[in-house]
Amino acid sequence: YTFPFVVKKSSGNPLLPNLAVTKNAVSSFPAQITDETDTARFTIVYGNTGALVNDSISILIKHLYQSATLREYHLRRKYPVSYDTIRIDVPVGKRGGAHQLSVELDNTGLILESSESDNLYDHYFTVVTTEFKVLFPISTSIGFVDRIIFLNPTAGSAPSTPVTLQLDTVAAFSAPLTVNAVMQQFSTAIPLPNLKRSQRYFWRVKSSGGTQDWSTGSFYSGDTSVSAIGQLDSVGWSANRFVRAAFQPDSGARIIDSRFTISASSAGFSDGNTGAVLVNGVNIITPILGSGHHVIVLDTADYQPTSLRRFDLAADAAQADSLTQFIAAIPNGRIVIDVVVDEGSNNLQPATRTALKSIGSAFIDQLAFRDSWTIIGRKGAAAGTVPEMRKAQGSGAAAAETTVVRQERSGSIETPLIGPFTSLGDLKLNSTVPPGAQLTVKFIGVAPNGSYDTLVSVTNQSTVPLSTIDTRKYTNGKLLFIFTAPPLPAAFRAARRSAVSGSPAVKGWSIAAAAGIELALSSASSTIDRTQVMEGESITFTGTVYNVSAASADSVVVQLKSTSAGIDQVLKQQRYLSIPAGDSIRFTYELNTRNRAGSHAFTFEIDPLDSLAEQTRENNSVSVPYVVTADSLRPTIQVTFDGLPVLNGDLIAARPVVLMRYTDNNPSAILPADTSNFIIKLNNKTVPFIDGTAQLLPSSTAGRADVRWTPELPGGENIISLSARDISGNGSDTLVLYLNTASQLGLLDVFNIPNPFHSTTTFTFTIASPSTPDEVTINIYTVAGRMIRQFTAPGIIGFNKVHWDGRDNDGDELGNGVYFYKVTVKQGGTQVEGISKLVKMR
C-alpha cells in the first residue's frame, strides 16, 4: 500500500527555506489495510517551497498503535531542491485496529524556515482483521458445548454474509460436518446440537465463497454443563511447557528421564579433513579444524563440554605425552570423545595408546596414517564397550553415536495463559502421588499490564480453592505443576532403572470459571457528522459499544480522545455501571474546533486502562479522522455612540453609551472570557474590561458579539481606538476616531435648508453638551413678531435635523415673504437660543 501524506504548502517568505509535506489526493487511496500482510509500504512526499539550503534535514516518523509507539524511523536526507520521497515499511500483520503515522520534518529545529506550520502531519489508517476469532468455547473450555460463537473479522463482515463452519474429530477433516450460517452484527453464534460429550472437536470457518484462508482451532466438549476450564486430553496438554516431564494419554503427565544422543564424526585428510560433535542434534564444537586428536570431555549433567584440547602429534612428538597425561587426569565415569582430523597416528606412543584404551578403545592399535577414527568413550570403560569407528584412509568418514539416559527425580509443567476469566472456583486434579513423592501446584496470577504474582501454592492436594483470587486485578493466570519423585534405592540406581515409577502423575485438571467478557467497537458504529469543518465549527461524534459476550460487563470505562501530532487529548471519559449481555450503549460528544486548525482524529477506546478481562482487545479502539480548515478572513466591527454612527470631529456626550458590534465568518462562539480579543483605547490608554466600564456581550448567533462601553470623557478632543480579533487570531481593521465633548451647553450653526424654500425646509443645528439635551423647541414668527408655528423635537449632541412642512399652527401653507425662527435648547435649568430668518418663495 502506498499513501501520500496530506499537509498544505505554506506561502511564506520566498527568500527563506520552507519545508512542506505535500498534499495530494489522499482520498483516492484506501484508508484500510488487512492484517494478512506483515507490512504495508507508505510513500511520503515532501518538498521545499522556498530558498535552497546547502544542508541536510532530519526527519522523524512515528508509528503509533493502541496509544503506544511501535516504531520510530530517524532519517537524514539532503535538503530537497523541489521535492523528494521516502518509502517505509510499517508492520501491520495481526495488528487489527486503529493506527497512526506521524511525520515531522526538521524535528531538531535546526533550519530557519519562513513557516513551520506544514512540517508536521498525521496520517490515520485502520488495519482490518480477516480471521474469525472464537469467543466460546475458548481453547481451555471443558464444559459441554452446544454452540460456537465467533467474533467476526472486521474485513468484509457485513451482517448476513454467508459463513461456512466445518467440524470433525480429526484435524485432517476427513469427514467433516458442515454447517451454514450468516454473520450477525459483531459476533456470530452457530448452534451445535447433538455433539458428543468428552470428545475433542476440530473446527474451521470462513466466509462462504470467500478467498481467505480458513480460521481454525479446536475445543473439548466435556460432560458437564458448568462453565469450566482445564486440560483433559493430549491436545489440551500439548500447549504446555514441559521440563523433564511429558504427558501420555494412558499415564498422564509425569517425570520422564532425559535422553541425550551424542554423535561424533571424524574425517582424515583424504576424506574431508574435518570433524564434529553433536548433542541432541546440536553442534557443541563447530567447526573442528586442525590436524591431530581433538579430545572433548563432557559434564555429567547436560553433557556439554567442560574442556577441549587438540594434540597434533605429527607436528610435535611431545604432544603424545601431553595426551597421555591429559587422559590420565580425567576422573572415572566421565564421557571422553576423541575425534581425529587429518592425521592422528604419527608419533602415537604405546603409553598414549594405553591411555586411549582406558576410555574403552578397541581400535586404537589399528589407527594408521591419515585414517578416520573417533570414539565416544567413558573413562574406566573396558575396551570394546563404547561406540568407536575407524576407517582406513580413502574409505570415508568415521562416525560413532550413543544415547545417554539421565535418571530424573523432578520435573515441571507450565501451562500457557488461561483466561481471561471473571470468577474462579476450585481447581480439581485427577492425580496420583506415590508415597514419598510430592506434587506442588502453583497458581500464578497475571495482571493486564503483564505483571504476575504467585497467588496459591499447595502440595499433595487434589482440590485447591481459588475463589478468593481477585479476578479484577488478575484477569489471567497460569498453572505450574512441580513433580518430585522420592530418591531411588541404591539397587535401582545401580541397575539404572527408570525414575518414572516413583513420579507423581496428573491425568487432568479443571477449574470452575466464568469466561471473560468481550466488548466491541467498529468503524461503522463510530461516526462523525462532518469530516471537514472550518475552525470554530462543532463536530458531533457518535459511538456505540457492544457487549457481544454471554455475560454482563460491569464498570465499563469508555474514552474519547482527539489525536494530533502524536499527542492525545482526552475529551470525555465516562463509566457505565453495566452493559448487559448482547446489549449496547451509545456515546456522544460535541467538539468545538476552536484553535484546532489542522488534521486530527477522534480515537474512541473501550477500557483504556486494560482493567477488564476481555478475550481480545483488537476491537477496543477506533480512529475517525477529521480536518479543521484554518480561518483566514478578518472580522469586521461597527461602532455607534448613543445608538448613532459618528465621524471624525463630531461632538459626542461626555458619558456616551458606545456599542461595538463584532461580525465574523467564523462560526465559533465568542465567550464571556474572550475580552482579550477586543481592544479599546482612549487617548492612547487601553481600557480595561471591568463592570461599569467595558463589558463583552456574547451573542447566541454564530460569529456575532457586542462590546458595551460607557466611558467618562474629558472635555475637548478625544482619540478613541477600537479593534477586534477572531478566535483564529485574525485582526479587524482598527477604527480610530477623533471626537469632541463639551463642558457646557451650546448651540452652533443654526440654518435651514433650502432657504428660500418652496414648500418644505429642514432646520439644522449643532448641539454641544456634556449630556443629551432635555428638549429642543422651534418657534416661527412673522416680521411683525407674531408666532405662527411652534413645535418640539428630541435633540442629540452633535448635528441635528428637524423637518418642517411649511405650514402654520392651523395647517395653512405660509404665504410668500420673510419670516424669523428661533431654536431653543434646554438642558436642566439652562437653555441656549439661536435666531435666524427664512424666506418663503413659490
Short mmCIF file of C-alpha atoms in Angstrom, two decimals, residues 86 171 186 188 219 242 250 331 336 341 382 450 497 505 508 531 581 625 732 748 772 820 828 839-840:
data_model
loop_
_atom_site.label_atom_id
_atom_site.label_comp_id
_atom_site.label_asym_id
_atom_site.label_seq_id
_atom_site.Cartn_x
_atom_site.Cartn_y
_atom_site.Cartn_z
CA ILE A 86 10.59 8.44 1.50
CA ALA A 171 -7.50 -32.46 12.41
CA PHE A 186 -20.30 -8.24 15.58
CA THR A 188 -21.82 -14.94 15.00
CA PHE A 219 -12.33 -27.34 21.53
CA PHE A 242 7.44 -29.29 29.76
CA ASP A 250 -2.55 -43.69 29.44
CA PRO A 331 38.02 -38.76 36.58
CA VAL A 336 35.58 -38.55 26.72
CA VAL A 341 41.21 -34.78 11.86
CA ALA A 382 36.58 -51.81 29.22
CA GLY A 450 1.76 -8.21 32.21
CA ARG A 497 16.14 -48.32 36.37
CA ALA A 505 1.07 -38.11 37.80
CA GLY A 508 -6.23 -33.83 34.04
CA THR A 531 -15.25 15.12 8.30
CA ALA A 581 -25.02 -9.39 27.64
CA PRO A 625 -10.03 11.30 11.06
CA SER A 732 -10.06 43.56 12.17
CA LEU A 748 -23.95 76.24 16.90
CA THR A 772 -28.22 64.67 25.99
CA PHE A 820 -37.91 84.58 11.53
CA GLY A 828 -31.68 71.08 33.15
CA VAL A 839 -37.78 83.12 3.06
CA LYS A 840 -40.88 81.51 1.52
#
